[in-house]
mmCIF file of C-alpha atoms and ligand atoms in Angstrom:
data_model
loop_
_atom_site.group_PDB
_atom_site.id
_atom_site.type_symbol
_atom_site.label_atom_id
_atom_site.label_comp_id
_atom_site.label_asym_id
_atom_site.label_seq_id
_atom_site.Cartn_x
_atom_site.Cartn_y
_atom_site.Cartn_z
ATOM 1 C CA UNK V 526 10.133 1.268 -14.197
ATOM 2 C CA UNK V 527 12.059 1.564 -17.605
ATOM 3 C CA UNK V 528 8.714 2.182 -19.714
ATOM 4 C CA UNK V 529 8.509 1.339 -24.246
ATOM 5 C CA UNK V 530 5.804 3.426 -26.153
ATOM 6 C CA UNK V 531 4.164 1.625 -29.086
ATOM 7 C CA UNK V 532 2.620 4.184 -31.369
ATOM 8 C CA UNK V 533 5.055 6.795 -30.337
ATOM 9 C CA UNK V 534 4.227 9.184 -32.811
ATOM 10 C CA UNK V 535 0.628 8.966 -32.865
ATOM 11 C CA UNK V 536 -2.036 11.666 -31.283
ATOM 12 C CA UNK V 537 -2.155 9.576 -27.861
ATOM 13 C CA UNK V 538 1.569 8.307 -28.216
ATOM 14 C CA UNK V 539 3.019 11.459 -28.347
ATOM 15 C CA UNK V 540 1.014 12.739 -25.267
ATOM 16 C CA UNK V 541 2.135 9.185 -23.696
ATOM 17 C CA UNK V 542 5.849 10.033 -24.339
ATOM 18 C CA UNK V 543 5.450 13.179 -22.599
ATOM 19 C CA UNK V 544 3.841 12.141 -19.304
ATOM 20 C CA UNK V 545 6.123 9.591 -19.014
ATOM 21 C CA UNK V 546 8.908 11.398 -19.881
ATOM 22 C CA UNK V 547 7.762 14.046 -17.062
ATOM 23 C CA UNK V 548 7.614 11.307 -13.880
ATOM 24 C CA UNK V 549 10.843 10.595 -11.431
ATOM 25 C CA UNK V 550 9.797 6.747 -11.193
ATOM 26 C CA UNK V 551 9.640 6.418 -15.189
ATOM 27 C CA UNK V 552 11.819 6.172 -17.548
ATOM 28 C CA UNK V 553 11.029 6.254 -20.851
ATOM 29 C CA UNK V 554 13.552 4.222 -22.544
ATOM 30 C CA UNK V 555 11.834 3.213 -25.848
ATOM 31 C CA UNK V 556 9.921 4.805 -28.829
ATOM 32 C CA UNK V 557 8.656 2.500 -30.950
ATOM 33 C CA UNK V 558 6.140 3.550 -34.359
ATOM 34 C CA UNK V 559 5.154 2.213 -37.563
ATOM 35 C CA UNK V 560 7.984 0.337 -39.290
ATOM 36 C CA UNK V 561 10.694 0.178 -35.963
ATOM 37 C CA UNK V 562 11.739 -3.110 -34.703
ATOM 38 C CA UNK V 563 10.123 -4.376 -31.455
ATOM 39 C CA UNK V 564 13.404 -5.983 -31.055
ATOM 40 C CA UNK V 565 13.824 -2.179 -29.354
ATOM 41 C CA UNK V 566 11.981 -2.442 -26.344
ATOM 42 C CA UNK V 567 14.193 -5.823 -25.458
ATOM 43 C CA UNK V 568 17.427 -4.415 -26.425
ATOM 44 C CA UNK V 569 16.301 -0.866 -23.691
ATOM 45 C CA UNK V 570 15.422 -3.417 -20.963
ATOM 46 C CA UNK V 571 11.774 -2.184 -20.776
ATOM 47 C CA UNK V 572 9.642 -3.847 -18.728
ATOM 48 C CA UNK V 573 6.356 -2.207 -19.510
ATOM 49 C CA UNK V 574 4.686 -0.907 -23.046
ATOM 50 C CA UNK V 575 2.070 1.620 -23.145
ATOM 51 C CA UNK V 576 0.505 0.460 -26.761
ATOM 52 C CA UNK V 577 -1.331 3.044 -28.967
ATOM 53 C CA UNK V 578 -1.042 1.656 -32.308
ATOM 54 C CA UNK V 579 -4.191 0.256 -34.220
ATOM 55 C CA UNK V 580 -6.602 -2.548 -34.148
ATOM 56 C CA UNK V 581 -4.815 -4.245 -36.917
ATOM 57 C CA UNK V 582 -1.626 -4.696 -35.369
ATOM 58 C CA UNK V 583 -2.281 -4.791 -31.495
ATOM 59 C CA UNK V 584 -2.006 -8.353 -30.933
ATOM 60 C CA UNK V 585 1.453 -8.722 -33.243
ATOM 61 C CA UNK V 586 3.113 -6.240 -30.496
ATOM 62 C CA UNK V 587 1.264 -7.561 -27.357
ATOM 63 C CA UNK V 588 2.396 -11.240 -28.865
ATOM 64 C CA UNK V 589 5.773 -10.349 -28.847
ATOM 65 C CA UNK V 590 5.675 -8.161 -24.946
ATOM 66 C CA UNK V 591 4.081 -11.487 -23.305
ATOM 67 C CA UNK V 592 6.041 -13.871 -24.907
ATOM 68 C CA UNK V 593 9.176 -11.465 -23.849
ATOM 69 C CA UNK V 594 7.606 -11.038 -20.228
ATOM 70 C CA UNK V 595 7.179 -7.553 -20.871
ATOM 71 C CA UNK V 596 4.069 -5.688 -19.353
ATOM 72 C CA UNK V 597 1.269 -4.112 -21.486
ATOM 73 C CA UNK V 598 -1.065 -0.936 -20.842
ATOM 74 C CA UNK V 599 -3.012 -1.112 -24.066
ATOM 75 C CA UNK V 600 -5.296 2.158 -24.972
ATOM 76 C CA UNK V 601 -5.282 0.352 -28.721
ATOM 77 C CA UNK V 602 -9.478 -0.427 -29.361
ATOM 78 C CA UNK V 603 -10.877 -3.468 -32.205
ATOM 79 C CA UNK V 604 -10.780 -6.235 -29.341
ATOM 80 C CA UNK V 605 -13.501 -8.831 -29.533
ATOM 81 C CA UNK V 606 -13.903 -12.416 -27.486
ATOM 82 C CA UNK V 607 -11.836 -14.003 -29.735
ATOM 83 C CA UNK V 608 -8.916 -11.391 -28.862
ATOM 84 C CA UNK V 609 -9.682 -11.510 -25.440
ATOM 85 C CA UNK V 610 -9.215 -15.709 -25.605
ATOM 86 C CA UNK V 611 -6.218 -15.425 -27.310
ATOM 87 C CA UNK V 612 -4.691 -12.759 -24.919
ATOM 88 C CA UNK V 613 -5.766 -15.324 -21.865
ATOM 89 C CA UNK V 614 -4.139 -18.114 -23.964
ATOM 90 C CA UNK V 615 -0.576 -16.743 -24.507
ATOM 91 C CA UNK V 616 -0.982 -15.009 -20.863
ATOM 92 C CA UNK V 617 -1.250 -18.796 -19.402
ATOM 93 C CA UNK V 618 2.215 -19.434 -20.482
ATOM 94 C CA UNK V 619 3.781 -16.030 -18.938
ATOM 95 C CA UNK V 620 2.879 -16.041 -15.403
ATOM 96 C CA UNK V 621 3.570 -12.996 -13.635
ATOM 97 C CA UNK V 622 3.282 -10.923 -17.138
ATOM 98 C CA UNK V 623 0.108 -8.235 -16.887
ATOM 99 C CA UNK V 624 -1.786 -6.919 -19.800
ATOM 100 C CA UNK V 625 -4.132 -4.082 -18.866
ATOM 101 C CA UNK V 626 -6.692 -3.602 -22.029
ATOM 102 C CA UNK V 627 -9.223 -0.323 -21.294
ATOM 103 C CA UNK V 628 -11.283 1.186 -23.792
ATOM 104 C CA UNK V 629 -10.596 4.696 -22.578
ATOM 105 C CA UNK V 630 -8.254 5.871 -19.991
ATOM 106 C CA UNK V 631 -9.749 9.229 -19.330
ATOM 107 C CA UNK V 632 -10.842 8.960 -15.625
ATOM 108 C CA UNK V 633 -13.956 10.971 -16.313
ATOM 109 C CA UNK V 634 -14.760 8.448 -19.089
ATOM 110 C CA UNK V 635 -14.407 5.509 -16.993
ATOM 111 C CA UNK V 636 -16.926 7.277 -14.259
ATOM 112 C CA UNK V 637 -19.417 8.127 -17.431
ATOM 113 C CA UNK V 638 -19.631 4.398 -17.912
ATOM 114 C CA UNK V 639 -19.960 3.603 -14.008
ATOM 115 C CA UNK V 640 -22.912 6.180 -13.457
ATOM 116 C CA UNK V 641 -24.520 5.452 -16.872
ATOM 117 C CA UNK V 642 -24.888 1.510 -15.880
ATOM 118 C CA UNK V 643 -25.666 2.659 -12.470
ATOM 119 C CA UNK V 644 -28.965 4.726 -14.019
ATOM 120 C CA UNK V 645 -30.157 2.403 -16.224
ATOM 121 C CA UNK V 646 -32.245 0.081 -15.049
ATOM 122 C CA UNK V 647 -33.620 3.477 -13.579
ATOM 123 C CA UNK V 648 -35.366 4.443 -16.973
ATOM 124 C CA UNK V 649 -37.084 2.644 -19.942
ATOM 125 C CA UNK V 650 -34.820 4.164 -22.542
ATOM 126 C CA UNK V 651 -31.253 4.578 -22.968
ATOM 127 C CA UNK V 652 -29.079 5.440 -26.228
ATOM 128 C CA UNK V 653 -25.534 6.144 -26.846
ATOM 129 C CA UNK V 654 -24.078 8.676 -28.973
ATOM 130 C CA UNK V 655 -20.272 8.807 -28.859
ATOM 131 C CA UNK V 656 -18.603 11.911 -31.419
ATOM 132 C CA UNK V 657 -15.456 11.924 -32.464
ATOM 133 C CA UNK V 658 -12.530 13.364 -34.664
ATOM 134 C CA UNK V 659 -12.920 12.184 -37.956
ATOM 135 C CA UNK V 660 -9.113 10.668 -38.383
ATOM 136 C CA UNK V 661 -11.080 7.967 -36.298
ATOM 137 C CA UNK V 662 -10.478 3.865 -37.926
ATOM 138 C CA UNK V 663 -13.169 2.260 -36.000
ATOM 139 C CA UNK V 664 -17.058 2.858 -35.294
ATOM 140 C CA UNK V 665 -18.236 2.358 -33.004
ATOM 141 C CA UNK V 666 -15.647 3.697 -30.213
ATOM 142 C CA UNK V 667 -14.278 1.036 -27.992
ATOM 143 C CA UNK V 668 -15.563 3.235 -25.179
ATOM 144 C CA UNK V 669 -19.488 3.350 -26.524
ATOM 145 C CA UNK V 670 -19.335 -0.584 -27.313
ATOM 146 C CA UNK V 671 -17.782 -1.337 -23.614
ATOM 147 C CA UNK V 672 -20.425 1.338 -22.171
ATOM 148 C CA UNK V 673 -23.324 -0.160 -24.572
ATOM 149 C CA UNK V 674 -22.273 -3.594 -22.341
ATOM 150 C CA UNK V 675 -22.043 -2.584 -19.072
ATOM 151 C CA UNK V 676 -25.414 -0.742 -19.475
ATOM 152 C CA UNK V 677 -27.059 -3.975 -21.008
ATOM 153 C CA UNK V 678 -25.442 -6.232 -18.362
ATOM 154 C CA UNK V 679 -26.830 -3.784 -15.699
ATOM 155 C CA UNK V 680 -30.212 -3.673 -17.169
ATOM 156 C CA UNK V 681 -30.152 -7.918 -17.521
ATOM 157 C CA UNK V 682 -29.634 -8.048 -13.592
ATOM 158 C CA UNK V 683 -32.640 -5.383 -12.574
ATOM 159 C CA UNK V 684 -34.551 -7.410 -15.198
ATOM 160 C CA UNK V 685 -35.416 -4.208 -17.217
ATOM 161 C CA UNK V 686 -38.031 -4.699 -19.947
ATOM 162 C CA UNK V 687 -37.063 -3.940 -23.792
ATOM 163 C CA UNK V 688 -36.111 -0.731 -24.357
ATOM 164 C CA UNK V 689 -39.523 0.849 -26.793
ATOM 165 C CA UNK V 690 -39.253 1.670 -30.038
ATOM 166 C CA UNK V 691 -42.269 1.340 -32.331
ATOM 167 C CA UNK V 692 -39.979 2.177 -35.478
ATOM 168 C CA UNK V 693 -40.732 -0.366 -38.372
ATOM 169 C CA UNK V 694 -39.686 1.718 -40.918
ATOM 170 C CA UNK V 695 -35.943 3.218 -41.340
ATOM 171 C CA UNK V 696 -33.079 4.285 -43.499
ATOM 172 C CA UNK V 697 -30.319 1.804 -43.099
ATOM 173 C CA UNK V 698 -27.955 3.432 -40.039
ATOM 174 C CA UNK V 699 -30.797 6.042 -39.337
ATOM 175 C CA UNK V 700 -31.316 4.357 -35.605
ATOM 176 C CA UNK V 701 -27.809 3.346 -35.386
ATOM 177 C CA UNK V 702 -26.016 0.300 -34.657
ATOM 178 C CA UNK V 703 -26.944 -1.846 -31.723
ATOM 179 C CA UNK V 704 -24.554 -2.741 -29.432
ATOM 180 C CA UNK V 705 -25.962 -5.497 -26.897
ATOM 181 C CA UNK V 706 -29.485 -4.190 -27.768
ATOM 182 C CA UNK V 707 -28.388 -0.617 -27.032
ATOM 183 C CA UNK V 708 -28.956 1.803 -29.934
ATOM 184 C CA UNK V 709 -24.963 3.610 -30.389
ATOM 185 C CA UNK V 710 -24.630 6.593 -32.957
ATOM 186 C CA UNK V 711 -21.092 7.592 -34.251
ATOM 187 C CA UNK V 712 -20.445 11.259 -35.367
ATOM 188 C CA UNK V 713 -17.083 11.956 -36.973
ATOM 189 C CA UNK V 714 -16.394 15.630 -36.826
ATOM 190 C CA UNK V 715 -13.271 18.397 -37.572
ATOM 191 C CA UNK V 716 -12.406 20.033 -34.548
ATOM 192 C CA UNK V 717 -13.535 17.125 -31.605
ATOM 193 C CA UNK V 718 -11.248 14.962 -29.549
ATOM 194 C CA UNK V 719 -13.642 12.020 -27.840
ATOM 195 C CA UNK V 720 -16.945 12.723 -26.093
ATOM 196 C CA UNK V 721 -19.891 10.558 -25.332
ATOM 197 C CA UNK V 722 -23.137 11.440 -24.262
ATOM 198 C CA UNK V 723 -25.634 8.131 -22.726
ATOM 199 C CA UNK V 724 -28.997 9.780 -23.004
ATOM 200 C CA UNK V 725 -31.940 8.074 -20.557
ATOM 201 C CA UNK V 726 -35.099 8.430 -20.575
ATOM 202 C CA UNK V 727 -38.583 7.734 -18.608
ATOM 203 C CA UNK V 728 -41.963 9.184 -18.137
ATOM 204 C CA UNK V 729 -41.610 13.230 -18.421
ATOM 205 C CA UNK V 730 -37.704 13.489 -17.749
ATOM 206 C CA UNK V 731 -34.507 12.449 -19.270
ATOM 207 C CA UNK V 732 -31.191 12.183 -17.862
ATOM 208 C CA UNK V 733 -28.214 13.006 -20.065
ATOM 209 C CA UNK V 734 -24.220 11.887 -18.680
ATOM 210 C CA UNK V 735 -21.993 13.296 -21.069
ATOM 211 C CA UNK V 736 -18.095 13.291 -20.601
ATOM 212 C CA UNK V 737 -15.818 15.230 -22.958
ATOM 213 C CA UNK V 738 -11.884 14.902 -23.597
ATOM 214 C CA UNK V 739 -10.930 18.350 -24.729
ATOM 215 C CA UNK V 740 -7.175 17.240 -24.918
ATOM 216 C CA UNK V 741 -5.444 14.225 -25.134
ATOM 217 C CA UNK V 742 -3.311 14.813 -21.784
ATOM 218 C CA UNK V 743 -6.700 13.328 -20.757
ATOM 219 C CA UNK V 744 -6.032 9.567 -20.936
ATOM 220 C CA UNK V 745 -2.462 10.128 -19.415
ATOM 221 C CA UNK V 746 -3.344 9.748 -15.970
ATOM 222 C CA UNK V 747 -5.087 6.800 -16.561
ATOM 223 C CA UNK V 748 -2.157 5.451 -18.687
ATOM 224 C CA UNK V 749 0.595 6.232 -15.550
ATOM 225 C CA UNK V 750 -1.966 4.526 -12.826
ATOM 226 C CA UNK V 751 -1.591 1.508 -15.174
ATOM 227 C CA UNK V 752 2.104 1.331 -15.512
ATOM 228 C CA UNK V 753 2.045 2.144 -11.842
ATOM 229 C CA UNK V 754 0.049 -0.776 -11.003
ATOM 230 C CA UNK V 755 0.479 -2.865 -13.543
ATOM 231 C CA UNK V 756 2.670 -5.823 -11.363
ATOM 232 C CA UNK V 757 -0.129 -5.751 -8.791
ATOM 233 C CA UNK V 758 -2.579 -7.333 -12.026
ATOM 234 C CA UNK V 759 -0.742 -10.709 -13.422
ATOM 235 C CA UNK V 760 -2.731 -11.477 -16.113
ATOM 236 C CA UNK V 761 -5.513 -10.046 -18.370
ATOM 237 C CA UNK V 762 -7.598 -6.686 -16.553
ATOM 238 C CA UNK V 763 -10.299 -5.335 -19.618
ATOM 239 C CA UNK V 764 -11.152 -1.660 -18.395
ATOM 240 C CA UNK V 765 -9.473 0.820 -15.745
ATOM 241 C CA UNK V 766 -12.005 0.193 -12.895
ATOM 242 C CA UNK V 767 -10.215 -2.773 -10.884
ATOM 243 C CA UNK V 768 -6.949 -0.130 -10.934
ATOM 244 C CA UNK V 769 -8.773 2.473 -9.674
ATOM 245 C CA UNK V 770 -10.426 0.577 -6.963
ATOM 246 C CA UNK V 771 -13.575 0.821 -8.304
ATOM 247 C CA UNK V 772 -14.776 -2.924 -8.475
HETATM 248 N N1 NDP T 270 -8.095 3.766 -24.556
HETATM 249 C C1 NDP T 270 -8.027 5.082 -24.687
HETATM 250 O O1 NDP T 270 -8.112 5.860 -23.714
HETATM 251 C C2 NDP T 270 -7.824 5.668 -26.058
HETATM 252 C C3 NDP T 270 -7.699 4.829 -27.112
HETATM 253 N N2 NDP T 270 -7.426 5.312 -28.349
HETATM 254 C C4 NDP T 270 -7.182 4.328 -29.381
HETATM 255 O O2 NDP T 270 -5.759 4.239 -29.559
HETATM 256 C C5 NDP T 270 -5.468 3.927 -30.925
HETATM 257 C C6 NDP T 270 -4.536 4.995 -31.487
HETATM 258 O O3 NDP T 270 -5.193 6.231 -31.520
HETATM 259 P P1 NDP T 270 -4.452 7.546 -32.053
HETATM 260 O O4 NDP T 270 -3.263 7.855 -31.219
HETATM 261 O O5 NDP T 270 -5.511 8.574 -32.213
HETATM 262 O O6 NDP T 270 -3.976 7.036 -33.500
HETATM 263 P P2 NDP T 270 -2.757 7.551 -34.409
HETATM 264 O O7 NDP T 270 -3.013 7.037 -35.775
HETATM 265 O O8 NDP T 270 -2.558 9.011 -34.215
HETATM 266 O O9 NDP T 270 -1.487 6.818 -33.776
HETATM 267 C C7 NDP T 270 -1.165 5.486 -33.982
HETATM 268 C C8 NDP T 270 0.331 5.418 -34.221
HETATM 269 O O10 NDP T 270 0.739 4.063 -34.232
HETATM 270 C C9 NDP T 270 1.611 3.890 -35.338
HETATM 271 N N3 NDP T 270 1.722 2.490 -35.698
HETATM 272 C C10 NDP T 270 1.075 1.808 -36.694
HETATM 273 N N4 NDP T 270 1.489 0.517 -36.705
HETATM 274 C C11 NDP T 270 2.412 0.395 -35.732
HETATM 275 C C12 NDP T 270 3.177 -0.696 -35.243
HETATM 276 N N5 NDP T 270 3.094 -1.921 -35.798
HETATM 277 N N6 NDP T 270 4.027 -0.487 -34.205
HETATM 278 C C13 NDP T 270 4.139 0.727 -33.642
HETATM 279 N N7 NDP T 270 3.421 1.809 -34.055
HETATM 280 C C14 NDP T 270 2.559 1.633 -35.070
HETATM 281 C C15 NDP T 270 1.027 4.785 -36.399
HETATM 282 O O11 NDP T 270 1.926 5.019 -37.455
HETATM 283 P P3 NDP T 270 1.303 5.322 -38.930
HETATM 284 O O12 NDP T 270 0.446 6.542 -38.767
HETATM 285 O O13 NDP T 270 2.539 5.553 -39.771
HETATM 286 O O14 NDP T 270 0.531 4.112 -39.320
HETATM 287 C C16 NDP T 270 0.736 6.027 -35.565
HETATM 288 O O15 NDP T 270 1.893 6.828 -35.412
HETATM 289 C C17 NDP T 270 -6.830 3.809 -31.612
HETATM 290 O O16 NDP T 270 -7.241 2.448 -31.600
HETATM 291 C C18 NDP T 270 -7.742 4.639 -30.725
HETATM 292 O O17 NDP T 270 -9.096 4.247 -30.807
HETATM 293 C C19 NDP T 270 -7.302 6.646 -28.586
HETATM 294 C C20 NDP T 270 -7.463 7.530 -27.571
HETATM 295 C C21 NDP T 270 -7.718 7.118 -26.209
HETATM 296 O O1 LIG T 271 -9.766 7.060 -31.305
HETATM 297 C C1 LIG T 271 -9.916 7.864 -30.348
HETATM 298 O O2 LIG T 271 -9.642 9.063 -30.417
HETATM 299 C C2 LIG T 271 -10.446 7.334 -29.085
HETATM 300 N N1 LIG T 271 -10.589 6.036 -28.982
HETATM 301 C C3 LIG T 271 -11.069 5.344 -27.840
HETATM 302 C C4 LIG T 271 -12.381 4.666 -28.151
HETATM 303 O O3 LIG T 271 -12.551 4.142 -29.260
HETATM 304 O O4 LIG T 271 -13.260 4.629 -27.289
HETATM 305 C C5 LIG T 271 -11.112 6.209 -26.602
HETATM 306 C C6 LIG T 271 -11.539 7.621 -26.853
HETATM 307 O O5 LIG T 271 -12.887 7.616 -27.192
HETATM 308 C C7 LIG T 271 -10.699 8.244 -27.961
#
């Protein structure tokens, strides 16, 4: 598969480039950053992008792979429902064209979500606190907002009560944001990469599922299972867990 990077320069691009460059069944025909043509990834005959750009320009370059029936693995965060209608929108008119959108492709993050939803309706209380470097655009992570979801949604089914806090009294952002009505805390911080810890909590014990990426190389697996896959998943796939045969 003759493979275009979006974001080629970036932290994660870079690391992108590498894998791909590294694997016998892709070739990495395209390097596309800030200010190159997406004319590019046409002109190289690529028929997948691995996109990881920013939230504000995303949709221009996944716009331009669907409407030139080019696939998308997209590691880019800032996607809402509106995003997520538009994708499905221009999608409709390219059958056969895949976009895969997952808020982390670190296989140890996407099991951190899986066993955090899995505990929660387990315990009364359950915050997120996701840390991060501090060159960071967006708060909160893609990866605590999607997490914050699948451990509300998880919660809704079990019919879990409301999560107690007797807090009537705060500094504005001292308790967080909420996220679904799950408390998420964002610390920016010199020397991390990504890590997430979901802390739960009941009578006497807590339960604490933390992942860390120590190194970018850590969403390339992820990223190469996508490309991989990728033709198997015509349309629009939010989150890694269908490709890794987890739903
Ligand atoms: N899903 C996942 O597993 C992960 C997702 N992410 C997300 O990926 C995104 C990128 O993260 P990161 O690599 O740290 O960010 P970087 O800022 O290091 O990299 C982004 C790169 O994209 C470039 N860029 C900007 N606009 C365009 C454009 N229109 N076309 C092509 N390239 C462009 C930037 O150039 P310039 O600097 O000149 O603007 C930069 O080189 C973020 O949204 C982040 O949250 C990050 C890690 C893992
Ligand atoms: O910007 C990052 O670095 C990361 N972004 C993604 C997110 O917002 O969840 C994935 C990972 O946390 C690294």
């Amino acid at each position: 598969m003759k493979v275009g990077v979006l974001g080629a320069r970036g932290r994660v691009g870079t690391a992108v480039c590498l894998a791909v460059g590294e694997q016998d069944d892709l070739e990495l025909v395209a390097e596309v950053d800030a200010g190159d043509a997406l004319e590019q990834l046409v002109e190289s005959g690529a028929e997948a992008v691995v996109d990881f750009t920013h939230p504000d320009v995303v949709m221009e370059n996944l716009r331009f792979c669907i409407e030139h029936g080019i696939h998308a693995v997209v590691g880019t965060t800032g996607f809402d429902d509106a995003r997520w209608d538009q994708l499905r929108g221009w999608l409709a008119e390219a059958p056969g064209t895949g976009v895969l959108v997952a808020p982390n492709f670190s296989i140890g993050a996407v099991l951190m979500m899986r066993f955090a939803a899995e505990a929660a309706p387990y315990f009364e209380s359950v915050e997120i606190v996701e840390l991060h470097h501090p060159d960071k655009a967006d708060a909160p992570s893609g990866t605590a907002a999607r997490t914050a979801a699948l451990v509300a949604a998880a919660r809704r089914a079990a019919g879990s009560g409301p999560i107690p806090d007797a807090t009537t009294s705060a500094l504005e952002g001292a308790r967080g944001a909420e996220v679904e009505g799950i408390r998420v805390h964002g610390l920016r911080i010199r020397g991390l990469v990504a890590h997430q810890e979901v802390i739960l909590g009941g009578p006497g014990e807590t339960l604490t599922i933390r992942h860390d990426s120590l190194d970018r190389v850590s969403f390339t697996p992820g990223v190469l299972l996508g490309l991989r896959r990728i033709r198997e998943f015509p349309g629009l796939t939010v989150g890694l867990e269908p490709f890794l045969d987890l739903d």
